XYZ file of N, CA and C in Angstrom:
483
model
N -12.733 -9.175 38.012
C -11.983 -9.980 37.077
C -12.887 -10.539 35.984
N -14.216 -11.104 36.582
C -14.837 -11.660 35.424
C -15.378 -11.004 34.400
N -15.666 -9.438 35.120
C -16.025 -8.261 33.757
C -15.019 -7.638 32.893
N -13.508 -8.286 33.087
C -12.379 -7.522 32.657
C -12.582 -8.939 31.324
N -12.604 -9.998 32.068
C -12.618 -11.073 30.935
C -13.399 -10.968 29.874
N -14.946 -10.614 30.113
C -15.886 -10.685 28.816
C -15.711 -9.576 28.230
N -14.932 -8.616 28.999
C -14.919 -7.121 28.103
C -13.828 -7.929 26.969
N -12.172 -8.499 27.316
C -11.408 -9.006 26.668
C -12.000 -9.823 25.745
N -12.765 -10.617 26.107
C -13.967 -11.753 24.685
C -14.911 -10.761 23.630
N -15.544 -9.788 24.374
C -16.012 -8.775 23.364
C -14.756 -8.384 22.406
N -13.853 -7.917 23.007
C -12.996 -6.857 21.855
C -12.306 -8.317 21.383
N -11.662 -9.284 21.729
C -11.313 -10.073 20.470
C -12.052 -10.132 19.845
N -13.652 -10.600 19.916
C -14.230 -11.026 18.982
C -14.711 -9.487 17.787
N -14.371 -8.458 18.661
C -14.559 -7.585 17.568
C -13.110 -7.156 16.615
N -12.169 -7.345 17.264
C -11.058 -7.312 16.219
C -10.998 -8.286 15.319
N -11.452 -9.192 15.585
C -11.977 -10.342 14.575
C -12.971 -10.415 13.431
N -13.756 -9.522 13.443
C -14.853 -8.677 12.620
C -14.312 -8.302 11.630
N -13.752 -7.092 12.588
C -13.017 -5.991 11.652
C -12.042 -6.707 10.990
N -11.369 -7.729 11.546
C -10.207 -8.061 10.497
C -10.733 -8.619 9.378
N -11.689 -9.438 9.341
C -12.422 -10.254 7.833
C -12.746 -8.941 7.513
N -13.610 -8.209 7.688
C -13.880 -7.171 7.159
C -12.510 -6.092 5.892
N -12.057 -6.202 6.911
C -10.010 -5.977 5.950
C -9.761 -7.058 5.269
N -9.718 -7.968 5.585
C -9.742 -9.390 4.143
C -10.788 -8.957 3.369
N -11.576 -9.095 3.527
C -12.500 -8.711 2.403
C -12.117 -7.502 0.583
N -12.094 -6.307 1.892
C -11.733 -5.244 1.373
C -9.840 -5.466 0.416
N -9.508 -6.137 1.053
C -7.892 -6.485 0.375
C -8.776 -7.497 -0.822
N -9.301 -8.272 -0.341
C -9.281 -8.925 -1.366
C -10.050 -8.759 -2.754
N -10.678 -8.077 -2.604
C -11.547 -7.124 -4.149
C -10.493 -6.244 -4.492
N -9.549 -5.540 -3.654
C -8.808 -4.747 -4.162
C -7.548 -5.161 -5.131
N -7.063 -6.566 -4.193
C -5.595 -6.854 -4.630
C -6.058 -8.056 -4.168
N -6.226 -8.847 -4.397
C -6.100 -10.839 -4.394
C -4.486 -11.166 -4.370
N -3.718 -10.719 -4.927
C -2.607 -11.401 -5.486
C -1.612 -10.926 -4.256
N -2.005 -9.722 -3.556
C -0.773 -9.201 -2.587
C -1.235 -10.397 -1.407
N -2.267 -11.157 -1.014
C -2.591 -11.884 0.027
C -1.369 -13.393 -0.180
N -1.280 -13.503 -1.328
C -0.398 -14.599 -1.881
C 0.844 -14.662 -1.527
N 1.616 -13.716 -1.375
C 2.765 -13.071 -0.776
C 2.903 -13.588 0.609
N 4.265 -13.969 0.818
C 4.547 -14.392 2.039
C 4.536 -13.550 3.046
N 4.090 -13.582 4.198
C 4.382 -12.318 5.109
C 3.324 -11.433 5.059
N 2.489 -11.191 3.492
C 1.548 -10.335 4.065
C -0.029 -10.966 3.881
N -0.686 -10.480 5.157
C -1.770 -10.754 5.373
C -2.710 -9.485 5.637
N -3.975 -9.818 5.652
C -5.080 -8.267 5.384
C -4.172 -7.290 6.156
N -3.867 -7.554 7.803
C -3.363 -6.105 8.648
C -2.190 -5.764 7.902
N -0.977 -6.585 7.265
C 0.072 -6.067 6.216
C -0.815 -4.892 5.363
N -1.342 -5.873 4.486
C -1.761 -5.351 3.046
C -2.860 -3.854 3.105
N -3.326 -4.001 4.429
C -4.143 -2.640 4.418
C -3.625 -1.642 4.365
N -2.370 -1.087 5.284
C -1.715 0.005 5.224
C -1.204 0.447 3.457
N -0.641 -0.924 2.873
C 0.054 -0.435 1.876
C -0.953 -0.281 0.909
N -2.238 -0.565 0.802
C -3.312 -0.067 -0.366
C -3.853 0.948 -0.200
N -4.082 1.441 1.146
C -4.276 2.597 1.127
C -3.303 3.470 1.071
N -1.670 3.705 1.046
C -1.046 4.813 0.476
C -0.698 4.400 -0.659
N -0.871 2.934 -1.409
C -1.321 3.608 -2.651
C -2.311 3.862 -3.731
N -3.298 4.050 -3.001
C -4.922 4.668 -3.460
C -5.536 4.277 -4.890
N -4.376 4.818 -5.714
C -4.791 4.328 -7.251
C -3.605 4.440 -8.317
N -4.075 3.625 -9.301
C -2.450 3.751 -10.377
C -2.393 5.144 -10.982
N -1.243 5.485 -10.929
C -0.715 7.100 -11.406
C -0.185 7.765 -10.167
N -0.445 7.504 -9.152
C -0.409 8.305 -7.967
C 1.295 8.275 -7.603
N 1.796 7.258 -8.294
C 3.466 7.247 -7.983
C 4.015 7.058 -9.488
N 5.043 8.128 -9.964
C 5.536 7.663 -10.878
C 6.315 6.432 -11.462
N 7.038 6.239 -10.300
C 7.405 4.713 -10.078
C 7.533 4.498 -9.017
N 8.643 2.704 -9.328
C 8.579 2.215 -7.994
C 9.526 2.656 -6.965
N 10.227 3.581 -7.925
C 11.187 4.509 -6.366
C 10.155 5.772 -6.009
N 9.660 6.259 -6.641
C 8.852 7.253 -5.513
C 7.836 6.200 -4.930
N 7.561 4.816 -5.412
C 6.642 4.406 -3.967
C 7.853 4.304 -2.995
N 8.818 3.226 -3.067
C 9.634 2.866 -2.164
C 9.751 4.454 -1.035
N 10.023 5.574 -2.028
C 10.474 6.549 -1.257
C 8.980 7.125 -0.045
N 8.170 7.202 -0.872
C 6.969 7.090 -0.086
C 6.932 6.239 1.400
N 6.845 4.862 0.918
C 6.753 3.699 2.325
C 8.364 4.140 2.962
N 9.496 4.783 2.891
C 10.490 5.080 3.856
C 11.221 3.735 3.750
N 11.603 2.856 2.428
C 12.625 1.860 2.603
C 13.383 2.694 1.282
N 13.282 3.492 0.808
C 14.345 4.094 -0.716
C 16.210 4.226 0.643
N 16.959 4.202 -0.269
C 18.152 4.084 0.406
C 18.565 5.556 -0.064
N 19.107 6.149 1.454
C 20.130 7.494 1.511
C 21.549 7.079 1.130
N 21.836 7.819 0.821
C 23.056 8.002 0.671
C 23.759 8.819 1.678
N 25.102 7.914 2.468
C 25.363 8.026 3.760
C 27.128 8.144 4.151
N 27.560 8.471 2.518
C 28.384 8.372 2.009
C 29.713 9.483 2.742
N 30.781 9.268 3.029
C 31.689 10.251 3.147
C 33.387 10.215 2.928
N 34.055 10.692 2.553
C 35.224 10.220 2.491
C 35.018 9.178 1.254
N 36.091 8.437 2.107
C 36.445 6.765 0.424
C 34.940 5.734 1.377
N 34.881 6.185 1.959
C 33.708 5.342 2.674
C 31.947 5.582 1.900
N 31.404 4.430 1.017
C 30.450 4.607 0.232
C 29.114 3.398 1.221
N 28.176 4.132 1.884
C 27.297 3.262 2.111
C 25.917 4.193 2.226
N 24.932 3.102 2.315
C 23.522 4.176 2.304
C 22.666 3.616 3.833
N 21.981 4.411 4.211
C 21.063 4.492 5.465
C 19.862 4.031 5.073
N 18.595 4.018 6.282
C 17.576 3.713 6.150
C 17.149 5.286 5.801
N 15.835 4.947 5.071
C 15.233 6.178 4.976
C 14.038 6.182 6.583
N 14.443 7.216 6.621
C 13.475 7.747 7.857
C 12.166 8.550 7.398
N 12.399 9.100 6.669
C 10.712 9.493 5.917
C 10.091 9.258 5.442
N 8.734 9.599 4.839
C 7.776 8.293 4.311
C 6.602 8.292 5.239
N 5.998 7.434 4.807
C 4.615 6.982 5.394
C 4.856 6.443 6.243
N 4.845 6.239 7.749
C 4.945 5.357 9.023
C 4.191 3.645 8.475
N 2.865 3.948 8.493
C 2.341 2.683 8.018
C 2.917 1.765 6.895
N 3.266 2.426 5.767
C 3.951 1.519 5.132
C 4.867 0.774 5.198
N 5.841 1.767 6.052
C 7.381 1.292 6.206
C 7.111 -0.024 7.410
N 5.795 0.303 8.245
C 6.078 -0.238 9.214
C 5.568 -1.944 8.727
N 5.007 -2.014 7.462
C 4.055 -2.962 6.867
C 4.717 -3.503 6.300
N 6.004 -2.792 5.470
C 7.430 -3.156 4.859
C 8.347 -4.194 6.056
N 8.285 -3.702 6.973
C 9.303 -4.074 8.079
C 8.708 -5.391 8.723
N 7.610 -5.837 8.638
C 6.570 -7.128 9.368
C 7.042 -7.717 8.536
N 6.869 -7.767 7.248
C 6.824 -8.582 5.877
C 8.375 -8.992 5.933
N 9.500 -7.955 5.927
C 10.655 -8.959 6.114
C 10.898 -9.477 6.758
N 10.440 -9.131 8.447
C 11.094 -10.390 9.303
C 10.440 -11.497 9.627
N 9.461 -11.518 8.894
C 8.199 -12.923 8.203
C 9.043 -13.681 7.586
N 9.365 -12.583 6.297
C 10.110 -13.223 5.243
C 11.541 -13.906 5.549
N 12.377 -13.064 6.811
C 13.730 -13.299 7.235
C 13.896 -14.601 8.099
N 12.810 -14.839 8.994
C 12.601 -16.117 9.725
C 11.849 -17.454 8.785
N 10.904 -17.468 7.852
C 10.399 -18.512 7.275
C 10.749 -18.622 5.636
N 11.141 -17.644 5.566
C 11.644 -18.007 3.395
C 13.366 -18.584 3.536
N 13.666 -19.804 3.054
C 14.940 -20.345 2.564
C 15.171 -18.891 1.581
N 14.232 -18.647 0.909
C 15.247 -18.107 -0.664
C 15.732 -16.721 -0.012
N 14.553 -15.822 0.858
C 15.029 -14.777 1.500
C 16.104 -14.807 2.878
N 16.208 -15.967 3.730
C 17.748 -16.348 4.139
C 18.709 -15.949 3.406
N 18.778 -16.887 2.064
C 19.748 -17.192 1.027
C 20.377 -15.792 0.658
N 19.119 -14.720 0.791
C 19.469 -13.667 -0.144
C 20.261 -12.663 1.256
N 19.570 -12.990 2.353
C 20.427 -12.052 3.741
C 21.601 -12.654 3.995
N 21.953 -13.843 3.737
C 23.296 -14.464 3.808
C 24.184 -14.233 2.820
N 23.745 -13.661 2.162
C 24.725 -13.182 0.734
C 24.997 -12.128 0.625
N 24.118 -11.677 1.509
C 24.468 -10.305 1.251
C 25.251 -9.726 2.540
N 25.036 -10.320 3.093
C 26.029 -9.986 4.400
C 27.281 -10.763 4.224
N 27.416 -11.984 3.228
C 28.805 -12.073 2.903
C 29.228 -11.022 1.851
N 28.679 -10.453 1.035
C 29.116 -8.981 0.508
C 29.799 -8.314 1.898
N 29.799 -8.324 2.771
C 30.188 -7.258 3.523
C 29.223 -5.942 4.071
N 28.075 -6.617 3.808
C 27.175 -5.774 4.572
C 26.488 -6.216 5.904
N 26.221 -5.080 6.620
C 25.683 -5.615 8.423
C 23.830 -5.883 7.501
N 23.775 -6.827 9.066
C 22.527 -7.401 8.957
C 21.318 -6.345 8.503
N 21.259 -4.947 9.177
C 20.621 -3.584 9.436
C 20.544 -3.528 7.708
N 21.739 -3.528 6.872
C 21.884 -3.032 5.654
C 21.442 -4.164 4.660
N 21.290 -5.709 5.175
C 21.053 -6.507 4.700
C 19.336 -6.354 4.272
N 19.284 -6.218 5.732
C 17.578 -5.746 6.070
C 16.611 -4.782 4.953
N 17.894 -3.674 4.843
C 17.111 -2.607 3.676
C 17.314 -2.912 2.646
N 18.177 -3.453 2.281
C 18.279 -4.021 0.837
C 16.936 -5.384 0.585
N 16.477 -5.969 1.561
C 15.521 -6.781 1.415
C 14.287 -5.573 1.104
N 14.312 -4.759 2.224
C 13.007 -4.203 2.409
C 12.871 -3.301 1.239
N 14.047 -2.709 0.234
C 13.422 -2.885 -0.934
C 13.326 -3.812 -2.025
N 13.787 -4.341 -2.673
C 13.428 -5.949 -3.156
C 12.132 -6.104 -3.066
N 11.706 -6.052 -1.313
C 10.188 -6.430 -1.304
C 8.897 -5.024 -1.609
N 9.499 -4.198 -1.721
C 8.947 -3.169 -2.247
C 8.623 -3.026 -3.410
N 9.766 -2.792 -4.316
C 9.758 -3.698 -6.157
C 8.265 -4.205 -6.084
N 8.620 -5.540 -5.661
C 8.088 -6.691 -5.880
C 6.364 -6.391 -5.731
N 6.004 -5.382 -4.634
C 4.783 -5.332 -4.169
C 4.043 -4.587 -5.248
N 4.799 -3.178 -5.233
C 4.569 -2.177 -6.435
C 4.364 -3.100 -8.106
N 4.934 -3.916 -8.240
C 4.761 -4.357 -9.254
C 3.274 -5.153 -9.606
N 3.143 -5.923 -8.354
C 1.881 -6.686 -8.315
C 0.949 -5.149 -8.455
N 0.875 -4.372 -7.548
C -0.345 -3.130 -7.543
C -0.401 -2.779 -8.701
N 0.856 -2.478 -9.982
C 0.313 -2.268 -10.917
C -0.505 -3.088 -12.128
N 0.024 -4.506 -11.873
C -0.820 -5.419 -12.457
C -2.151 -5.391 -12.042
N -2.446 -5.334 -11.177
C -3.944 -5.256 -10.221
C -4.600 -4.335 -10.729
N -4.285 -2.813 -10.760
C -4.789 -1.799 -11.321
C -5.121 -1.693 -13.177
N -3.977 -2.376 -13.270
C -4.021 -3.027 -14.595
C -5.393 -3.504 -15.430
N -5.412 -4.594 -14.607
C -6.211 -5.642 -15.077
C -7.714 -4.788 -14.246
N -8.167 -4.684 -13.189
C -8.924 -3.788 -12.971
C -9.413 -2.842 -14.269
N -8.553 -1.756 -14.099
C -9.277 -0.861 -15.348
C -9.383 -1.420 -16.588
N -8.800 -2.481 -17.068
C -9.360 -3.529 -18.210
C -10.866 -3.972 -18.448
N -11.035 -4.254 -16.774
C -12.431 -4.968 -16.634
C -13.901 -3.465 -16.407
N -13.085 -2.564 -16.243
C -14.201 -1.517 -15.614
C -14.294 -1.245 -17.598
N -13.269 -1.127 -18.298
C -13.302 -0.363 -19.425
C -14.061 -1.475 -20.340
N -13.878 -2.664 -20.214
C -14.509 -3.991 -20.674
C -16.467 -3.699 -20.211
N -16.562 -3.491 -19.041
C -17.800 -3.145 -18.907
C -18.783 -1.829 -19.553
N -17.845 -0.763 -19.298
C -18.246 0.541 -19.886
C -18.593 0.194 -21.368
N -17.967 -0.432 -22.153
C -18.246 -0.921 -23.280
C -19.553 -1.721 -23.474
N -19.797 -3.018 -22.648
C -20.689 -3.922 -22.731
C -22.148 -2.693 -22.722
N -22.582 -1.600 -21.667
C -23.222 -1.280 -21.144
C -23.346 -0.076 -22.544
């Protein structure tokens, strides 16, 4: 028992490493996605690395479609509704999916917005994807500011030098 314990004190303290180590790395990359409710370095790692660099998605529906929250169309008859997307990047979607029910248990405004939308007449499931893109938008948008302002400063230097 007592060697099962310090083995357990070793590996926390090394997942603990590694995780500043992922803060770190998030945070030279993207500062501004840490600001965001819900996501923290283990969030934010998956989603910077699928999306590597600006250009790599034409927009923010091929990211969405990428991370697996873009909405199918599920449609038949007079009956008009859309599904989850099932394809995509596992990590993202799954980085997508932490972040809302962060967001679904501690944000008033994101309540506000699942309660409204399920008084639209949508189930919670559909409430869910309609958040989980919203928060997709929202992320993609910051990455391109980031990349933004980034190649500002690399092209700002290339100059100085």
């Amino acid at each position: 028992m007592r060697s099962t314990a310090q083995r357990v004190q070793v590996l926390q303290a090394e997942a603990k490493e590694l995780e500043n180590e992922i803060l770190a790395l998030v945070r030279q990359q993207a500062p501004e996605l840490l600001g965001l409710l819900g996501v923290g370095p283990i969030t934010a790692a998956p989603i910077l690395v699928s999306w590597s660099h600006q250009g790599r998605f034409r927009s923010e529906a091929a990211f969405a479609s990428f991370a697996g929250v873009s909405p199918i169309s599920a449609s038949s008859g007079l009956t008009n509704r859309h599904r989850l997307n099932r394809s995509g990047g596992r990590q993202p979607n799954r980085a997508m999916h932490t972040i809302t029910l962060i967001r679904m248990r501690l944000d008033p405004f994101t309540q506000t917005y699942v309660a409204r939308k399920i008084a639209e007449g949508k189930t919670s499931r559909d409430a869910q994807r309609c958040l989980k893109r919203v928060i997709c938008r929202h992320i993609f948008k910051i990455l391109e500011r980031a990349d933004r302002s980034r190649l500002g400063n690399v092209e700002e230097l290339a100059q100085a030098a």
